[in-house]
Coordinates of C-alpha atoms in Angstrom, one line a residue:
M654 CA 16.4 16.4 6.1
R655 CA 15.1 16.6 9.6
T656 CA 16.0 13.7 11.9
T657 CA 13.0 12.0 13.5
I658 CA 12.7 9.5 16.3
K659 CA 11.6 6.9 13.8
M660 CA 14.8 7.3 11.9
I661 CA 16.8 6.9 15.1
A662 CA 14.8 3.8 16.0
E663 CA 15.4 2.2 12.6
R664 CA 19.2 3.0 12.7
A665 CA 19.6 1.8 16.3
G666 CA 17.5 -1.3 15.7
V667 CA 14.9 -0.6 18.4
S668 CA 11.3 0.5 18.6
I669 CA 10.1 4.1 18.7
G670 CA 8.9 3.4 22.2
T671 CA 12.5 2.5 23.3
V672 CA 13.8 5.8 21.8
D673 CA 11.1 7.7 23.7
R674 CA 12.1 6.0 27.0
V675 CA 15.7 7.0 26.4
L676 CA 14.7 10.6 25.5
H677 CA 12.8 10.9 28.8
D678 CA 15.3 8.9 30.8
R679 CA 12.7 6.3 31.7
P680 CA 13.6 2.9 33.1
Y681 CA 13.5 -0.6 31.5
V682 CA 16.1 0.1 28.9
K683 CA 19.3 -2.0 28.9
V684 CA 22.5 0.0 29.4
E685 CA 23.9 -1.1 26.1
V686 CA 20.7 -0.2 24.2
R687 CA 20.5 3.2 25.9
E688 CA 24.1 3.9 24.8
R689 CA 23.4 2.8 21.3
V690 CA 20.4 5.0 21.0
L691 CA 22.3 8.0 22.4
R692 CA 25.2 7.4 20.0
V693 CA 22.8 7.3 17.0
M694 CA 21.2 10.6 18.2
E695 CA 24.6 12.2 18.3
E696 CA 25.5 10.8 14.8
L697 CA 22.3 12.1 13.3
D698 CA 22.6 15.4 15.2
Y699 CA 19.2 14.9 16.7
H700 CA 17.5 17.7 18.6
P701 CA 14.3 16.6 20.5
N702 CA 11.0 17.9 19.4
R703 CA 9.8 19.7 22.5
M704 CA 6.2 19.6 21.3
A705 CA 6.2 15.8 21.1
S706 CA 8.0 15.5 24.3
A707 CA 5.4 17.6 26.0
L708 CA 2.6 15.6 24.4
A709 CA 4.1 12.3 25.8
T710 CA 3.8 13.6 29.4
S711 CA 0.8 16.0 29.2
G712 CA -1.9 13.4 28.7
T713 CA -3.2 15.4 25.7
P714 CA -5.0 12.9 23.4
R715 CA -4.5 12.7 19.7
K716 CA -7.2 10.8 17.7
L717 CA -6.5 9.5 14.3
A718 CA -8.8 7.6 11.9
L719 CA -8.0 4.9 9.3
V720 CA -10.6 4.5 6.5
Q721 CA -10.0 1.6 4.2
P722 CA -11.7 -1.2 2.2
E723 CA -12.8 -4.3 3.9
W724 CA -9.8 -6.4 2.8
E725 CA -10.5 -10.0 1.9
E726 CA -9.4 -12.4 4.5
G727 CA -5.8 -13.5 3.9
F728 CA -2.5 -12.0 3.0
V729 CA -3.5 -8.4 2.2
R730 CA -5.6 -8.0 5.3
D731 CA -2.9 -9.6 7.5
E732 CA -0.3 -7.3 6.2
M733 CA -2.4 -4.2 6.5
D734 CA -3.4 -5.2 10.1
A735 CA 0.3 -5.7 10.9
G736 CA 1.2 -2.2 9.8
T737 CA -1.6 -0.7 11.9
A738 CA -0.6 -2.8 14.9
R739 CA 3.0 -1.7 14.5
F740 CA 2.0 2.0 14.6
L741 CA -0.1 1.5 17.7
E742 CA 2.7 -0.3 19.4
E743 CA 5.4 2.2 18.6
Y744 CA 3.2 5.2 19.5
R745 CA 1.5 3.8 22.6
D746 CA 3.3 6.3 24.9
Y747 CA 2.0 9.3 23.0
N748 CA -1.7 9.2 24.0
V749 CA -2.8 8.2 20.5
S750 CA -6.1 6.5 19.7
L751 CA -7.0 5.1 16.3
D752 CA -10.6 4.8 14.9
I753 CA -10.5 2.1 12.2
R754 CA -13.4 2.1 9.8
N755 CA -13.8 -0.5 6.9
Y756 CA -16.2 -0.1 4.0
P757 CA -17.2 -2.7 1.4
S758 CA -14.7 -2.7 -1.4
G759 CA -15.9 -0.4 -4.2
D760 CA -18.7 1.2 -2.1
E761 CA -17.8 4.8 -2.5
A762 CA -20.9 6.1 -0.8
E763 CA -20.1 4.1 2.4
C764 CA -16.5 5.2 2.2
L765 CA -17.6 8.9 2.2
R766 CA -20.0 8.3 5.0
L767 CA -17.4 6.6 7.2
L768 CA -14.9 9.3 6.4
N769 CA -17.2 12.1 7.4
E770 CA -18.4 10.2 10.4
A771 CA -14.9 9.6 11.7
V772 CA -14.1 13.3 11.5
E773 CA -17.4 14.3 13.2
N774 CA -16.5 11.8 16.0
G775 CA -13.3 13.7 16.7
A776 CA -10.6 12.4 14.3
Q777 CA -7.9 15.0 13.9
A778 CA -6.2 13.3 11.0
V779 CA -7.2 10.5 8.6
A780 CA -5.3 7.8 6.7
L781 CA -7.4 7.0 3.7
C782 CA -7.4 4.2 1.1
A783 CA -10.1 5.1 -1.5
S784 CA -10.8 5.4 -5.2
G785 CA -9.6 8.5 -7.0
T786 CA -13.0 9.9 -7.9
E787 CA -14.3 13.4 -8.0
E788 CA -16.4 12.9 -5.0
I789 CA -13.5 11.7 -2.9
R790 CA -11.4 14.7 -4.2
R791 CA -14.1 17.0 -3.0
A792 CA -14.2 15.3 0.3
L793 CA -10.5 15.9 0.7
E794 CA -10.9 19.5 -0.2
R795 CA -13.5 20.0 2.5
L796 CA -11.3 18.3 5.1
S797 CA -8.3 20.4 4.2
E798 CA -10.4 23.5 4.6
R799 CA -11.3 22.3 8.1
G800 CA -7.7 21.7 8.9
V801 CA -7.9 17.9 9.0
P802 CA -4.8 16.4 7.3
V803 CA -5.3 13.3 5.2
A804 CA -2.6 10.9 4.0
T805 CA -3.6 8.4 1.3
F806 CA -2.1 4.9 1.2
N807 CA -2.2 1.9 -1.2
S808 CA -4.2 3.9 -3.8
D809 CA -3.8 7.7 -4.3
V810 CA -6.4 10.3 -5.1
P811 CA -4.9 12.3 -8.0
G812 CA -5.4 16.0 -7.5
G813 CA -6.7 15.5 -4.0
R814 CA -5.6 17.7 -1.2
R815 CA -3.7 15.2 0.9
I816 CA -0.4 15.7 2.7
C817 CA 1.2 12.7 1.1
Y818 CA 0.7 9.3 -0.5
V819 CA 2.3 6.0 0.8
G820 CA 2.3 3.0 -1.5
E821 CA 3.4 1.4 -4.7
D822 CA 4.2 3.5 -7.8
G823 CA 1.6 1.7 -9.8
H824 CA 2.7 3.1 -13.1
R825 CA 6.3 2.0 -12.5
A826 CA 5.2 -1.4 -11.3
G827 CA 3.1 -1.8 -14.4
R828 CA 6.1 -0.9 -16.6
V829 CA 8.1 -3.6 -14.8
A830 CA 5.4 -6.1 -15.6
G831 CA 5.3 -4.9 -19.2
E832 CA 9.0 -5.5 -19.5
I833 CA 8.6 -9.0 -18.2
A834 CA 5.7 -9.8 -20.4
S835 CA 7.5 -8.6 -23.5
C836 CA 10.0 -11.4 -23.0
F837 CA 7.1 -13.9 -23.5
L838 CA 5.1 -12.2 -26.2
S839 CA 5.7 -11.8 -29.9
R840 CA 4.1 -9.1 -32.0
G841 CA 1.2 -11.3 -33.0
D842 CA 0.4 -12.8 -29.6
A843 CA -2.8 -12.0 -27.7
F844 CA -2.7 -11.1 -24.0
L845 CA -5.3 -10.5 -21.3
V846 CA -5.2 -7.8 -18.6
I847 CA -7.4 -8.1 -15.6
Y848 CA -7.7 -5.4 -13.0
A849 CA -10.2 -4.3 -10.3
D850 CA -11.8 -1.0 -11.4
P851 CA -10.8 2.0 -13.5
K852 CA -11.7 4.2 -10.5
Y853 CA -9.1 2.4 -8.3
T854 CA -6.1 4.5 -9.1
A855 CA -3.4 1.9 -8.1
H856 CA -4.7 -0.8 -10.4
K857 CA -5.4 1.7 -13.3
A858 CA -1.8 3.0 -13.0
R859 CA -0.5 -0.6 -13.3
V860 CA -2.4 -1.2 -16.5
D861 CA -1.4 2.1 -18.0
G862 CA 2.3 1.4 -17.3
F863 CA 2.0 -2.2 -18.5
L864 CA 0.5 -1.1 -21.9
E865 CA 3.0 1.7 -22.3
R866 CA 6.0 -0.5 -21.9
L867 CA 4.6 -3.2 -24.2
A868 CA 4.0 -0.6 -26.9
E869 CA 7.6 0.6 -26.5
R870 CA 8.7 -3.1 -27.0
G871 CA 6.6 -3.3 -30.2
I872 CA 3.6 -5.1 -28.9
P873 CA 0.4 -3.1 -29.7
E874 CA -2.4 -2.5 -27.2
E875 CA -4.8 -3.8 -29.9
N876 CA -3.5 -7.3 -29.1
G877 CA -4.9 -7.1 -25.6
V878 CA -8.2 -7.8 -23.9
I879 CA -8.6 -5.5 -20.9
A880 CA -11.2 -6.3 -18.3
A881 CA -12.3 -5.0 -14.9
T882 CA -13.5 -7.9 -12.7
H883 CA -13.8 -6.0 -9.4
R884 CA -11.8 -8.7 -7.4
D885 CA -14.6 -11.2 -8.1
Y886 CA -13.4 -14.8 -8.4
R887 CA -16.2 -16.0 -10.6
K888 CA -16.1 -13.0 -12.9
T889 CA -12.4 -13.4 -13.2
A890 CA -12.7 -17.1 -14.2
E891 CA -15.4 -16.3 -16.7
T892 CA -13.2 -13.5 -18.2
V893 CA -10.3 -15.9 -18.6
E894 CA -12.6 -18.5 -20.2
G895 CA -14.0 -16.0 -22.6
A896 CA -10.5 -14.7 -23.7
L897 CA -9.3 -18.2 -24.3
A898 CA -12.3 -19.0 -26.5
A899 CA -12.0 -15.8 -28.5
H900 CA -8.2 -15.7 -28.8
P901 CA -6.6 -19.1 -29.4
N902 CA -3.2 -17.3 -29.6
L903 CA -3.5 -16.0 -26.0
R904 CA 0.0 -16.3 -24.4
M905 CA -0.1 -14.1 -21.3
V906 CA -2.5 -13.1 -18.5
Y907 CA -1.5 -10.0 -16.5
M908 CA -3.3 -10.1 -13.2
A909 CA -3.3 -6.6 -11.8
N910 CA -5.9 -7.5 -9.2
P911 CA -5.8 -10.2 -6.5
S912 CA -8.0 -12.9 -8.2
V913 CA -5.0 -14.8 -9.4
P914 CA -6.1 -18.2 -8.1
A915 CA -9.2 -18.0 -10.4
C916 CA -7.0 -17.4 -13.4
A917 CA -4.7 -20.3 -12.5
E918 CA -7.6 -22.7 -11.9
V919 CA -9.0 -22.0 -15.4
L920 CA -5.7 -22.6 -17.1
R921 CA -5.1 -25.7 -15.0
S922 CA -8.4 -27.1 -16.0
R923 CA -7.7 -26.5 -19.7
G924 CA -4.2 -28.1 -19.5
L925 CA -2.6 -24.7 -20.4
T926 CA -0.4 -24.2 -17.3
G927 CA 3.0 -23.1 -18.6
K928 CA 1.6 -22.5 -22.1
V929 CA -0.3 -19.4 -21.1
H930 CA 1.8 -17.4 -18.7
I931 CA 0.6 -15.6 -15.6
L932 CA 2.1 -12.4 -14.3
S933 CA 0.8 -11.1 -11.0
H934 CA 1.3 -8.7 -8.0
D935 CA 2.0 -9.2 -4.3
C936 CA 3.3 -12.4 -2.7
G937 CA 0.9 -13.9 -0.2
P938 CA 0.8 -17.6 0.6
E939 CA -1.5 -18.4 -2.3
I940 CA 0.8 -16.6 -4.8
Q941 CA 3.8 -18.3 -3.3
E942 CA 2.2 -21.8 -3.8
L943 CA 1.3 -20.8 -7.4
L944 CA 4.9 -19.7 -8.1
K945 CA 6.3 -23.0 -6.6
S946 CA 3.9 -25.0 -8.8
G947 CA 4.8 -23.1 -11.9
E948 CA 1.3 -21.8 -12.5
V949 CA 2.5 -18.2 -11.9
D950 CA 5.7 -17.2 -13.7
F951 CA 6.5 -13.9 -11.9
T952 CA 5.0 -11.7 -9.3
I953 CA 5.8 -8.1 -8.4
G954 CA 5.9 -7.4 -4.7
Q955 CA 5.2 -4.4 -2.5
D956 CA 5.5 -3.7 1.2
L957 CA 1.8 -3.6 2.2
A958 CA 2.4 -3.4 6.0
Y959 CA 4.5 -0.3 5.6
Q960 CA 1.7 1.6 3.9
P961 CA -0.8 2.2 6.8
Y962 CA 2.1 2.4 9.3
Q963 CA 3.9 5.2 7.4
A964 CA 0.7 7.0 6.6
L965 CA -0.3 7.1 10.3
S966 CA 3.2 8.0 11.4
V967 CA 3.3 11.0 9.0
L968 CA -0.1 12.1 10.3
F969 CA 1.1 12.0 13.9
E970 CA 4.1 14.1 12.9
A971 CA 1.7 16.5 11.1
L972 CA -0.4 17.0 14.3
M973 CA 2.9 18.0 15.9
G974 CA 3.4 20.7 13.3
Q975 CA 5.9 18.8 11.2
R976 CA 5.0 18.5 7.5
P977 CA 6.2 15.4 5.6
D978 CA 9.5 15.7 3.9
R979 CA 8.2 14.4 0.6
D980 CA 4.9 14.1 -1.3
T981 CA 5.2 10.4 -1.9
Y982 CA 6.6 7.5 0.1
V983 CA 7.1 4.8 -2.6
T984 CA 7.5 1.1 -1.7
A985 CA 9.9 -1.1 -3.6
C986 CA 8.6 -3.4 -6.4
P987 CA 10.8 -6.5 -6.3
I988 CA 10.4 -9.1 -9.1
L989 CA 9.8 -12.6 -7.5
N990 CA 9.7 -16.1 -9.0
S991 CA 9.9 -19.6 -7.8
E992 CA 13.6 -19.4 -7.1
S993 CA 13.5 -16.1 -5.1
I994 CA 10.6 -16.6 -2.6

């Protein structure tokens, strides 16, 4: 596998900017740090990319775009913003600009408009988080024909012409959730699955993996109620209320979307905390508090900040003529509970 300056930076414990300063013999690098970076370069048999080196000193601009949903205020937005900020910090010496465009979650028409607008305004590559619909696939086809590389992150576009996907393996994460749920459920127990939207590939993959693993463990899909609540707090609460009324033997709620507090509130108000179990994803402050209080039994994590950072990094390399070394960059899915946060 080709050695990159990002790999050198990670192994040497420094930023990409520091590696760049060592490569170009620039000042403001401590002697011991410079020696460590040079030693890592030798260990990894690194040969500088002359195109990138020329770019760093030529003044030639590179314009990238990031098109993503308007994340709700809180953990997810903070993590995504942190990943974007990390990219801008580490590549600040490479004349890179980033056009960030946010569309209302679920608004495909606005997503497409912003995607096209970003390219018309000069974006040479695009990091995209969008639903995996036919319209989005066609848009990726058109961009590919124009020579504009696209990297998807957080949610993939199956069959779309993108250079890579960065994010959770939703199907695998769902299977992990199914294995956990099977420890709480017997064959006759009912369960509820709540996710965002069947068009949102990441959440749909979680649900498919979850149901697949439960079936393998002898718990049929027919025992489940499956609902798409589009990240809506009120709709999620109403769905949980309805499932409890219709299924007195409800034992598990699998929250594949972020509206976990709504579910926990309903169970708390009914005195069912700990009797009806909650299994969720991600580990922001709200989820951590619910784990500590025992209202959420387990959550499955993912590295959100890595996703936009890596997608943008791969796109920068692509503009330098270096294709990604893999089709998918998968984040880990650690199982977390009250004792491990």
